[in-house]
Amino acid sequence: MRRRGVTVILGALITALLAAGVMVAPMPYVVLKPGPTVDTLGSSDGHDVIQVAKGQTSKSAGQLRLTTVNVQSQVELVWAIRGWLSDSDAVVPRELIYPPDRSEQQVQEQNAQEWKESQTSAERVALRELGYPEQVYVGKITSGGAADGVLQAEDVITKIDGTAITESGQVSTLIQGKPAGSTLTIDYERAGKAGTARITSKADAEDGKPRIGIELGSRQTDPLGIEIDLDKIGGPSAGLMFTLGIIDKIRPEDLTGGKIIAGTGTIDDDGKVGPIGGIPQKLAGAEKAGAVLFLVPKDNCAEALRNARPGLTMAEVATVDDALTALKTFTAGNDPKPCSAS
């Protein structure tokens, strides 16, 4: 009996140790958790998140908060169980966040790059919304084309036949608005100095359309010296909230109406709002921050409706103009366009 008792005790002890080992063994999952929210109109680490070196800025009574997701990359069974039982966390296969062919560092580096690109697009869209024109410049000269030897790469085209150029599409419209062989007066800036050229268009060998043999690019001027100072966050999903933050800082009117507004969404150079990941965690983070309105990318609406939070109104947005309309509607006491499940 004594020997049998020792065997039972040893068996129980071994079973317990094995169970404990399973509980702390790494699993092929990550846990997505609500991350911090940041007021783009406020400060972080003692610095304004959005800084404007030149020109007047305004002060808002409310907040425009970007939302984030924390990724717990080292997951043991005990954490996975907690995540499965949580109403705000999500346990997902590790490969969805960290593809097998890429290291964590490579993923983080890509996130950092997308973070910077989202800021650049946000600045461009906001400045255009604020009325600052884009520069249309010569990207490449076609050898033997009408502009060869006359214009140079990086020349900024300011006028064609007296019409001010504010977007690249105007250039082809004005050139093709006259028959091939027409002479156009093109005003440009080169290295900060103004110049004028007269160029005769040629018929394209393939489609016969009049062309002058240049490829164009466009870029947004920034006379305000805008800088976004926020580290330790990655990915492109703060683009929309950065755009709105810049607009609110520069315009005298308060976009927030004194309320706490949160949201998410990528932004491209055309002002379109794109979908993001982690919408359930971002809604939970917004609720915790006291937000009363959440701006949801249109393509995330179905998922957002399945994870709605009490007291948090959700507005569907597909463009920055949609977001501005939603803010104006909501702060006036009306209901913005709601999320649709379709």
mmCIF file of C-alpha atoms in Angstrom:
data_model
loop_
_atom_site.group_PDB
_atom_site.id
_atom_site.type_symbol
_atom_site.label_atom_id
_atom_site.label_comp_id
_atom_site.label_asym_id
_atom_site.label_seq_id
_atom_site.Cartn_x
_atom_site.Cartn_y
_atom_site.Cartn_z
ATOM 1 C CA MET A 1 0.000 0.000 0.000
ATOM 2 C CA ARG A 2 2.849 2.308 0.849
ATOM 3 C CA ARG A 3 4.498 1.680 -2.548
ATOM 4 C CA ARG A 4 1.143 2.094 -4.324
ATOM 5 C CA GLY A 5 0.514 5.397 -2.532
ATOM 6 C CA VAL A 6 3.882 6.750 -3.572
ATOM 7 C CA THR A 7 3.171 5.751 -7.170
ATOM 8 C CA VAL A 8 -0.183 7.559 -7.107
ATOM 9 C CA ILE A 9 1.387 10.690 -5.666
ATOM 10 C CA LEU A 10 4.201 10.639 -8.199
ATOM 11 C CA GLY A 11 1.699 10.123 -11.020
ATOM 12 C CA ALA A 12 -0.410 13.041 -9.850
ATOM 13 C CA LEU A 13 2.676 15.221 -9.532
ATOM 14 C CA ILE A 14 3.879 14.328 -13.036
ATOM 15 C CA THR A 15 0.389 14.991 -14.454
ATOM 16 C CA ALA A 16 0.305 18.392 -12.730
ATOM 17 C CA LEU A 17 3.750 19.280 -14.061
ATOM 18 C CA LEU A 18 2.767 18.245 -17.569
ATOM 19 C CA ALA A 19 -0.422 20.296 -17.303
ATOM 20 C CA ALA A 20 1.576 23.292 -16.075
ATOM 21 C CA GLY A 21 3.966 22.824 -18.975
ATOM 22 C CA VAL A 22 1.084 22.864 -21.438
ATOM 23 C CA MET A 23 -0.318 26.022 -19.853
ATOM 24 C CA VAL A 24 2.945 27.926 -20.379
ATOM 25 C CA ALA A 25 3.999 26.381 -23.688
ATOM 26 C CA PRO A 26 4.071 28.873 -26.613
ATOM 27 C CA MET A 27 1.113 28.591 -29.013
ATOM 28 C CA PRO A 28 0.839 29.539 -32.726
ATOM 29 C CA TYR A 29 -1.517 32.418 -31.950
ATOM 30 C CA VAL A 30 -1.404 36.098 -31.109
ATOM 31 C CA VAL A 31 -3.879 38.025 -28.974
ATOM 32 C CA LEU A 32 -5.276 41.320 -30.258
ATOM 33 C CA LYS A 33 -6.132 43.730 -27.450
ATOM 34 C CA PRO A 34 -7.534 47.274 -27.353
ATOM 35 C CA GLY A 35 -4.558 49.632 -27.583
ATOM 36 C CA PRO A 36 -4.190 53.217 -26.429
ATOM 37 C CA THR A 37 -6.141 55.990 -28.098
ATOM 38 C CA VAL A 38 -4.449 59.303 -28.855
ATOM 39 C CA ASP A 39 -6.050 62.721 -29.253
ATOM 40 C CA THR A 40 -4.617 64.084 -32.509
ATOM 41 C CA LEU A 41 -5.517 67.581 -31.271
ATOM 42 C CA GLY A 42 -3.635 67.081 -28.010
ATOM 43 C CA SER A 43 -0.102 66.246 -26.929
ATOM 44 C CA SER A 44 2.027 63.156 -26.388
ATOM 45 C CA ASP A 45 5.250 63.018 -24.361
ATOM 46 C CA GLY A 46 5.109 66.779 -23.878
ATOM 47 C CA HIS A 47 4.763 67.639 -27.589
ATOM 48 C CA ASP A 48 1.751 68.513 -29.718
ATOM 49 C CA VAL A 49 0.841 65.517 -31.857
ATOM 50 C CA ILE A 50 0.186 67.827 -34.826
ATOM 51 C CA GLN A 51 2.559 70.782 -35.034
ATOM 52 C CA VAL A 52 2.142 73.782 -37.325
ATOM 53 C CA ALA A 53 5.300 75.875 -37.668
ATOM 54 C CA LYS A 54 3.736 78.706 -39.703
ATOM 55 C CA GLY A 55 0.323 80.296 -39.603
ATOM 56 C CA GLN A 56 -2.467 80.467 -37.059
ATOM 57 C CA THR A 57 -3.957 77.427 -35.344
ATOM 58 C CA SER A 58 -7.227 77.044 -33.469
ATOM 59 C CA LYS A 59 -8.090 75.314 -30.208
ATOM 60 C CA SER A 60 -10.888 72.764 -30.029
ATOM 61 C CA ALA A 61 -12.988 71.973 -26.985
ATOM 62 C CA GLY A 62 -13.295 68.301 -27.872
ATOM 63 C CA GLN A 63 -11.017 65.526 -29.058
ATOM 64 C CA LEU A 64 -10.291 63.584 -32.239
ATOM 65 C CA ARG A 65 -8.826 60.291 -31.079
ATOM 66 C CA LEU A 66 -7.055 57.749 -33.248
ATOM 67 C CA THR A 67 -7.445 54.171 -32.064
ATOM 68 C CA THR A 68 -4.923 51.330 -31.960
ATOM 69 C CA VAL A 69 -4.570 47.602 -31.384
ATOM 70 C CA ASN A 70 -1.969 45.973 -29.162
ATOM 71 C CA VAL A 71 -0.602 42.648 -30.386
ATOM 72 C CA GLN A 72 0.532 40.143 -27.768
ATOM 73 C CA SER A 73 2.897 38.052 -29.863
ATOM 74 C CA GLN A 74 4.031 35.501 -27.254
ATOM 75 C CA VAL A 75 0.925 33.553 -26.280
ATOM 76 C CA GLU A 76 0.658 30.691 -23.797
ATOM 77 C CA LEU A 77 -2.468 28.596 -23.342
ATOM 78 C CA VAL A 78 -3.537 30.532 -20.265
ATOM 79 C CA TRP A 79 -3.475 33.801 -22.273
ATOM 80 C CA ALA A 80 -5.279 32.206 -25.183
ATOM 81 C CA ILE A 81 -8.051 31.034 -22.853
ATOM 82 C CA ARG A 82 -8.373 34.526 -21.386
ATOM 83 C CA GLY A 83 -8.545 35.972 -24.897
ATOM 84 C CA TRP A 84 -11.239 33.507 -25.987
ATOM 85 C CA LEU A 85 -13.312 34.440 -22.928
ATOM 86 C CA SER A 86 -12.839 38.210 -23.361
ATOM 87 C CA ASP A 87 -15.437 40.423 -25.048
ATOM 88 C CA SER A 88 -12.760 42.802 -26.354
ATOM 89 C CA ASP A 89 -9.742 40.586 -27.172
ATOM 90 C CA ALA A 90 -9.315 38.293 -30.169
ATOM 91 C CA VAL A 91 -7.123 35.221 -30.537
ATOM 92 C CA VAL A 92 -6.000 34.785 -34.157
ATOM 93 C CA PRO A 93 -3.465 32.566 -35.907
ATOM 94 C CA ARG A 94 0.005 34.033 -35.642
ATOM 95 C CA GLU A 95 0.575 33.839 -39.398
ATOM 96 C CA LEU A 96 -2.183 36.410 -40.007
ATOM 97 C CA ILE A 97 -0.058 39.049 -38.288
ATOM 98 C CA TYR A 98 3.423 37.626 -38.820
ATOM 99 C CA PRO A 99 3.589 35.728 -42.143
ATOM 100 C CA PRO A 100 5.912 32.693 -42.046
ATOM 101 C CA ASP A 101 8.245 34.206 -44.638
ATOM 102 C CA ARG A 102 8.804 37.383 -42.600
ATOM 103 C CA SER A 103 10.284 38.065 -39.190
ATOM 104 C CA GLU A 104 8.634 40.183 -36.492
ATOM 105 C CA GLN A 105 11.240 42.863 -37.148
ATOM 106 C CA GLN A 106 10.405 42.946 -40.859
ATOM 107 C CA VAL A 107 6.695 43.294 -40.073
ATOM 108 C CA GLN A 108 7.443 46.102 -37.617
ATOM 109 C CA GLU A 109 9.606 47.872 -40.198
ATOM 110 C CA GLN A 110 6.793 47.674 -42.753
ATOM 111 C CA ASN A 111 4.327 49.014 -40.177
ATOM 112 C CA ALA A 112 6.665 51.924 -39.479
ATOM 113 C CA GLN A 113 6.913 52.705 -43.199
ATOM 114 C CA GLU A 114 3.132 52.572 -43.626
ATOM 115 C CA TRP A 115 2.806 54.840 -40.575
ATOM 116 C CA LYS A 116 4.983 57.483 -42.250
ATOM 117 C CA GLU A 117 3.185 57.141 -45.571
ATOM 118 C CA SER A 118 -0.188 57.574 -43.861
ATOM 119 C CA GLN A 119 1.018 60.846 -42.364
ATOM 120 C CA THR A 120 2.177 62.102 -45.771
ATOM 121 C CA SER A 121 -1.184 61.272 -47.369
ATOM 122 C CA ALA A 122 -3.039 62.842 -44.432
ATOM 123 C CA GLU A 123 -1.107 66.090 -44.832
ATOM 124 C CA ARG A 124 -1.698 66.128 -48.586
ATOM 125 C CA VAL A 125 -5.448 65.533 -48.322
ATOM 126 C CA ALA A 126 -5.873 68.012 -45.466
ATOM 127 C CA LEU A 127 -3.976 70.780 -47.249
ATOM 128 C CA ARG A 128 -6.028 70.248 -50.397
ATOM 129 C CA GLU A 129 -9.214 70.392 -48.313
ATOM 130 C CA LEU A 130 -7.940 73.627 -46.773
ATOM 131 C CA GLY A 131 -7.527 75.164 -50.222
ATOM 132 C CA TYR A 132 -3.788 74.871 -50.793
ATOM 133 C CA PRO A 133 -3.113 73.898 -54.434
ATOM 134 C CA GLU A 134 -0.982 71.028 -55.614
ATOM 135 C CA GLN A 135 2.095 71.462 -57.776
ATOM 136 C CA VAL A 136 2.045 69.709 -61.147
ATOM 137 C CA TYR A 137 5.586 68.993 -62.279
ATOM 138 C CA VAL A 138 7.406 67.319 -65.155
ATOM 139 C CA GLY A 139 8.443 63.836 -64.122
ATOM 140 C CA LYS A 140 10.026 62.681 -67.372
ATOM 141 C CA ILE A 141 10.731 64.040 -70.850
ATOM 142 C CA THR A 142 10.184 61.788 -73.875
ATOM 143 C CA SER A 143 13.265 61.761 -76.095
ATOM 144 C CA GLY A 144 12.425 63.400 -79.413
ATOM 145 C CA GLY A 145 9.118 64.731 -78.100
ATOM 146 C CA ALA A 146 7.915 68.298 -78.547
ATOM 147 C CA ALA A 147 9.124 69.343 -75.062
ATOM 148 C CA ASP A 148 12.566 67.695 -75.434
ATOM 149 C CA GLY A 149 15.239 70.371 -74.944
ATOM 150 C CA VAL A 150 12.666 72.931 -73.796
ATOM 151 C CA LEU A 151 11.284 71.675 -70.487
ATOM 152 C CA GLN A 152 13.246 69.739 -67.855
ATOM 153 C CA ALA A 153 12.381 67.143 -65.224
ATOM 154 C CA GLU A 154 11.129 68.821 -62.011
ATOM 155 C CA ASP A 155 9.866 71.916 -63.849
ATOM 156 C CA VAL A 156 6.609 72.993 -62.176
ATOM 157 C CA ILE A 157 3.922 73.801 -64.728
ATOM 158 C CA THR A 158 1.956 76.833 -63.536
ATOM 159 C CA LYS A 159 -0.107 77.835 -66.602
ATOM 160 C CA ILE A 160 -0.995 76.658 -70.094
ATOM 161 C CA ASP A 161 -2.288 79.367 -72.442
ATOM 162 C CA GLY A 162 -3.103 81.488 -69.403
ATOM 163 C CA THR A 163 -5.053 78.811 -67.503
ATOM 164 C CA ALA A 164 -3.678 78.157 -64.012
ATOM 165 C CA ILE A 165 -2.719 74.520 -63.467
ATOM 166 C CA THR A 166 -3.820 73.060 -60.129
ATOM 167 C CA GLU A 167 -4.124 69.366 -61.038
ATOM 168 C CA SER A 168 -2.360 67.106 -63.520
ATOM 169 C CA GLY A 169 -5.515 66.232 -65.465
ATOM 170 C CA GLN A 170 -5.778 69.811 -66.716
ATOM 171 C CA VAL A 171 -2.552 69.493 -68.692
ATOM 172 C CA SER A 172 -3.686 66.743 -71.068
ATOM 173 C CA THR A 173 -7.133 68.352 -71.376
ATOM 174 C CA LEU A 174 -5.647 71.679 -72.472
ATOM 175 C CA ILE A 175 -3.094 70.102 -74.827
ATOM 176 C CA GLN A 176 -5.636 67.795 -76.450
ATOM 177 C CA GLY A 177 -8.216 70.567 -76.639
ATOM 178 C CA LYS A 178 -6.381 71.886 -79.713
ATOM 179 C CA PRO A 179 -5.382 69.965 -82.846
ATOM 180 C CA ALA A 180 -1.892 68.503 -83.216
ATOM 181 C CA GLY A 181 0.494 71.151 -84.520
ATOM 182 C CA SER A 182 -0.917 73.869 -82.272
ATOM 183 C CA THR A 183 1.537 76.027 -80.369
ATOM 184 C CA LEU A 184 0.942 76.338 -76.632
ATOM 185 C CA THR A 185 2.332 78.878 -74.196
ATOM 186 C CA ILE A 186 3.508 77.066 -71.071
ATOM 187 C CA ASP A 187 4.517 78.954 -67.932
ATOM 188 C CA TYR A 188 6.693 77.039 -65.493
ATOM 189 C CA GLU A 189 9.022 77.382 -62.504
ATOM 190 C CA ARG A 190 12.512 75.920 -62.527
ATOM 191 C CA ALA A 191 14.529 75.956 -59.303
ATOM 192 C CA GLY A 192 12.287 78.753 -57.997
ATOM 193 C CA LYS A 193 12.601 80.934 -61.098
ATOM 194 C CA ALA A 194 9.719 81.615 -63.493
ATOM 195 C CA GLY A 195 10.008 80.823 -67.181
ATOM 196 C CA THR A 196 7.835 80.661 -70.309
ATOM 197 C CA ALA A 197 8.080 78.267 -73.238
ATOM 198 C CA ARG A 198 6.216 77.939 -76.539
ATOM 199 C CA ILE A 199 5.799 74.313 -77.546
ATOM 200 C CA THR A 200 4.108 72.908 -80.645
ATOM 201 C CA SER A 201 2.247 69.657 -80.008
ATOM 202 C CA LYS A 202 2.740 66.525 -82.126
ATOM 203 C CA ALA A 203 0.307 63.780 -83.073
ATOM 204 C CA ASP A 204 0.929 60.557 -81.156
ATOM 205 C CA ALA A 205 2.083 57.741 -83.419
ATOM 206 C CA GLU A 206 -0.379 55.271 -81.896
ATOM 207 C CA ASP A 207 -3.625 57.149 -81.270
ATOM 208 C CA GLY A 208 -3.059 60.399 -83.155
ATOM 209 C CA LYS A 209 -3.819 62.546 -80.104
ATOM 210 C CA PRO A 210 -1.825 65.774 -79.677
ATOM 211 C CA ARG A 211 0.965 65.456 -77.108
ATOM 212 C CA ILE A 212 4.101 67.328 -76.076
ATOM 213 C CA GLY A 213 6.044 64.327 -74.769
ATOM 214 C CA ILE A 214 6.069 64.702 -70.990
ATOM 215 C CA GLU A 215 5.062 62.537 -68.039
ATOM 216 C CA LEU A 216 3.620 64.402 -65.078
ATOM 217 C CA GLY A 217 3.714 64.110 -61.318
ATOM 218 C CA SER A 218 1.941 66.051 -58.598
ATOM 219 C CA ARG A 219 2.804 66.985 -55.027
ATOM 220 C CA GLN A 220 1.176 69.016 -52.304
ATOM 221 C CA THR A 221 2.804 72.247 -51.226
ATOM 222 C CA ASP A 222 3.061 72.775 -47.460
ATOM 223 C CA PRO A 223 3.370 76.476 -46.622
ATOM 224 C CA LEU A 224 2.321 75.763 -43.023
ATOM 225 C CA GLY A 225 5.217 73.531 -41.980
ATOM 226 C CA ILE A 226 3.045 70.690 -40.686
ATOM 227 C CA GLU A 227 4.746 68.002 -38.623
ATOM 228 C CA ILE A 228 3.224 64.949 -36.931
ATOM 229 C CA ASP A 229 5.133 63.959 -33.799
ATOM 230 C CA LEU A 230 3.971 60.586 -32.554
ATOM 231 C CA ASP A 231 6.099 57.457 -32.182
ATOM 232 C CA LYS A 232 5.634 53.830 -31.124
ATOM 233 C CA ILE A 233 2.577 53.301 -33.296
ATOM 234 C CA GLY A 234 2.679 51.576 -36.672
ATOM 235 C CA GLY A 235 0.540 50.841 -39.685
ATOM 236 C CA PRO A 236 -1.598 53.071 -41.915
ATOM 237 C CA SER A 237 -4.877 53.056 -39.988
ATOM 238 C CA ALA A 238 -4.507 56.491 -38.363
ATOM 239 C CA GLY A 239 -4.588 58.293 -41.705
ATOM 240 C CA LEU A 240 -8.186 59.503 -41.458
ATOM 241 C CA MET A 241 -7.843 60.841 -37.929
ATOM 242 C CA PHE A 242 -4.594 62.634 -38.786
ATOM 243 C CA THR A 243 -6.332 64.256 -41.756
ATOM 244 C CA LEU A 244 -9.208 65.484 -39.599
ATOM 245 C CA GLY A 245 -6.808 66.638 -36.891
ATOM 246 C CA ILE A 246 -4.854 68.813 -39.331
ATOM 247 C CA ILE A 247 -8.033 70.334 -40.758
ATOM 248 C CA ASP A 248 -9.377 71.063 -37.264
ATOM 249 C CA LYS A 249 -6.085 72.668 -36.197
ATOM 250 C CA ILE A 250 -6.066 75.077 -39.132
ATOM 251 C CA ARG A 251 -9.742 75.924 -39.535
ATOM 252 C CA PRO A 252 -11.197 78.332 -36.984
ATOM 253 C CA GLU A 253 -14.360 76.252 -36.454
ATOM 254 C CA ASP A 254 -14.307 73.370 -33.987
ATOM 255 C CA LEU A 255 -15.030 70.094 -35.797
ATOM 256 C CA THR A 256 -15.591 68.253 -32.522
ATOM 257 C CA GLY A 257 -18.384 70.390 -31.085
ATOM 258 C CA GLY A 258 -16.740 69.830 -27.700
ATOM 259 C CA LYS A 259 -17.260 66.059 -27.921
ATOM 260 C CA ILE A 260 -14.862 63.109 -27.864
ATOM 261 C CA ILE A 261 -14.768 61.652 -31.360
ATOM 262 C CA ALA A 262 -12.818 58.509 -32.245
ATOM 263 C CA GLY A 263 -12.244 56.693 -35.485
ATOM 264 C CA THR A 264 -9.962 54.747 -37.755
ATOM 265 C CA GLY A 265 -9.240 54.194 -41.430
ATOM 266 C CA THR A 266 -6.489 54.521 -43.975
ATOM 267 C CA ILE A 267 -6.397 57.555 -46.251
ATOM 268 C CA ASP A 268 -5.067 57.702 -49.794
ATOM 269 C CA ASP A 269 -3.967 60.739 -51.768
ATOM 270 C CA ASP A 270 -7.462 61.088 -53.244
ATOM 271 C CA GLY A 271 -9.086 61.292 -49.804
ATOM 272 C CA LYS A 272 -10.623 57.815 -49.871
ATOM 273 C CA VAL A 273 -10.948 56.014 -46.536
ATOM 274 C CA GLY A 274 -9.832 52.372 -46.564
ATOM 275 C CA PRO A 275 -10.587 49.441 -44.228
ATOM 276 C CA ILE A 276 -8.369 48.356 -41.360
ATOM 277 C CA GLY A 277 -7.958 45.398 -39.014
ATOM 278 C CA GLY A 278 -8.878 45.120 -35.353
ATOM 279 C CA ILE A 279 -12.169 47.027 -35.483
ATOM 280 C CA PRO A 280 -13.601 45.231 -32.371
ATOM 281 C CA GLN A 281 -10.554 46.205 -30.301
ATOM 282 C CA LYS A 282 -10.635 49.784 -31.577
ATOM 283 C CA LEU A 283 -14.305 50.162 -30.700
ATOM 284 C CA ALA A 284 -13.572 48.879 -27.193
ATOM 285 C CA GLY A 285 -10.660 51.321 -26.857
ATOM 286 C CA ALA A 286 -12.846 54.213 -28.013
ATOM 287 C CA GLU A 287 -15.550 53.297 -25.510
ATOM 288 C CA LYS A 288 -12.980 53.236 -22.701
ATOM 289 C CA ALA A 289 -11.720 56.687 -23.776
ATOM 290 C CA GLY A 290 -15.233 58.126 -23.452
ATOM 291 C CA ALA A 291 -15.914 58.612 -27.165
ATOM 292 C CA VAL A 292 -19.508 59.227 -28.212
ATOM 293 C CA LEU A 293 -18.993 58.883 -31.976
ATOM 294 C CA PHE A 294 -16.838 56.451 -33.936
ATOM 295 C CA LEU A 295 -15.993 57.010 -37.608
ATOM 296 C CA VAL A 296 -16.010 53.582 -39.282
ATOM 297 C CA PRO A 297 -14.569 52.862 -42.753
ATOM 298 C CA LYS A 298 -17.422 51.712 -44.988
ATOM 299 C CA ASP A 299 -15.835 48.308 -45.625
ATOM 300 C CA ASN A 300 -15.543 47.666 -41.861
ATOM 301 C CA CYS A 301 -19.178 48.467 -41.082
ATOM 302 C CA ALA A 302 -20.524 44.895 -41.091
ATOM 303 C CA GLU A 303 -17.890 43.813 -38.563
ATOM 304 C CA ALA A 304 -18.407 46.980 -36.522
ATOM 305 C CA LEU A 305 -22.141 46.300 -36.242
ATOM 306 C CA ARG A 306 -21.401 42.825 -34.858
ATOM 307 C CA ASN A 307 -19.158 44.405 -32.211
ATOM 308 C CA ALA A 308 -21.120 47.562 -31.357
ATOM 309 C CA ARG A 309 -20.463 49.130 -27.951
ATOM 310 C CA PRO A 310 -23.230 50.650 -25.779
ATOM 311 C CA GLY A 311 -23.549 54.416 -26.117
ATOM 312 C CA LEU A 312 -21.073 54.652 -29.010
ATOM 313 C CA THR A 313 -22.685 55.948 -32.210
ATOM 314 C CA MET A 314 -21.067 54.634 -35.391
ATOM 315 C CA ALA A 315 -20.943 56.606 -38.644
ATOM 316 C CA GLU A 316 -20.105 55.088 -42.032
ATOM 317 C CA VAL A 317 -17.419 56.959 -43.991
ATOM 318 C CA ALA A 318 -15.881 56.227 -47.402
ATOM 319 C CA THR A 319 -14.086 59.547 -47.946
ATOM 320 C CA VAL A 320 -12.725 62.406 -45.878
ATOM 321 C CA ASP A 321 -15.712 64.468 -47.073
ATOM 322 C CA ASP A 322 -18.011 61.807 -45.598
ATOM 323 C CA ALA A 323 -16.159 62.136 -42.295
ATOM 324 C CA LEU A 324 -16.467 65.926 -42.282
ATOM 325 C CA THR A 325 -20.192 65.630 -43.044
ATOM 326 C CA ALA A 326 -20.628 63.085 -40.230
ATOM 327 C CA LEU A 327 -18.923 65.403 -37.747
ATOM 328 C CA LYS A 328 -20.989 68.405 -38.801
ATOM 329 C CA THR A 329 -24.217 66.398 -38.617
ATOM 330 C CA PHE A 330 -23.436 64.818 -35.246
ATOM 331 C CA THR A 331 -22.229 67.986 -33.517
ATOM 332 C CA ALA A 332 -25.404 69.757 -34.702
ATOM 333 C CA GLY A 333 -27.413 67.204 -32.742
ATOM 334 C CA ASN A 334 -28.492 65.020 -35.640
ATOM 335 C CA ASP A 335 -27.747 61.422 -36.608
ATOM 336 C CA PRO A 336 -24.914 60.871 -39.094
ATOM 337 C CA LYS A 337 -25.127 58.219 -41.803
ATOM 338 C CA PRO A 338 -25.180 54.928 -39.882
ATOM 339 C CA CYS A 339 -23.166 51.821 -40.627
ATOM 340 C CA SER A 340 -24.793 49.396 -43.037
ATOM 341 C CA ALA A 341 -24.359 45.635 -42.862
ATOM 342 C CA SER A 342 -24.244 45.307 -46.652
#
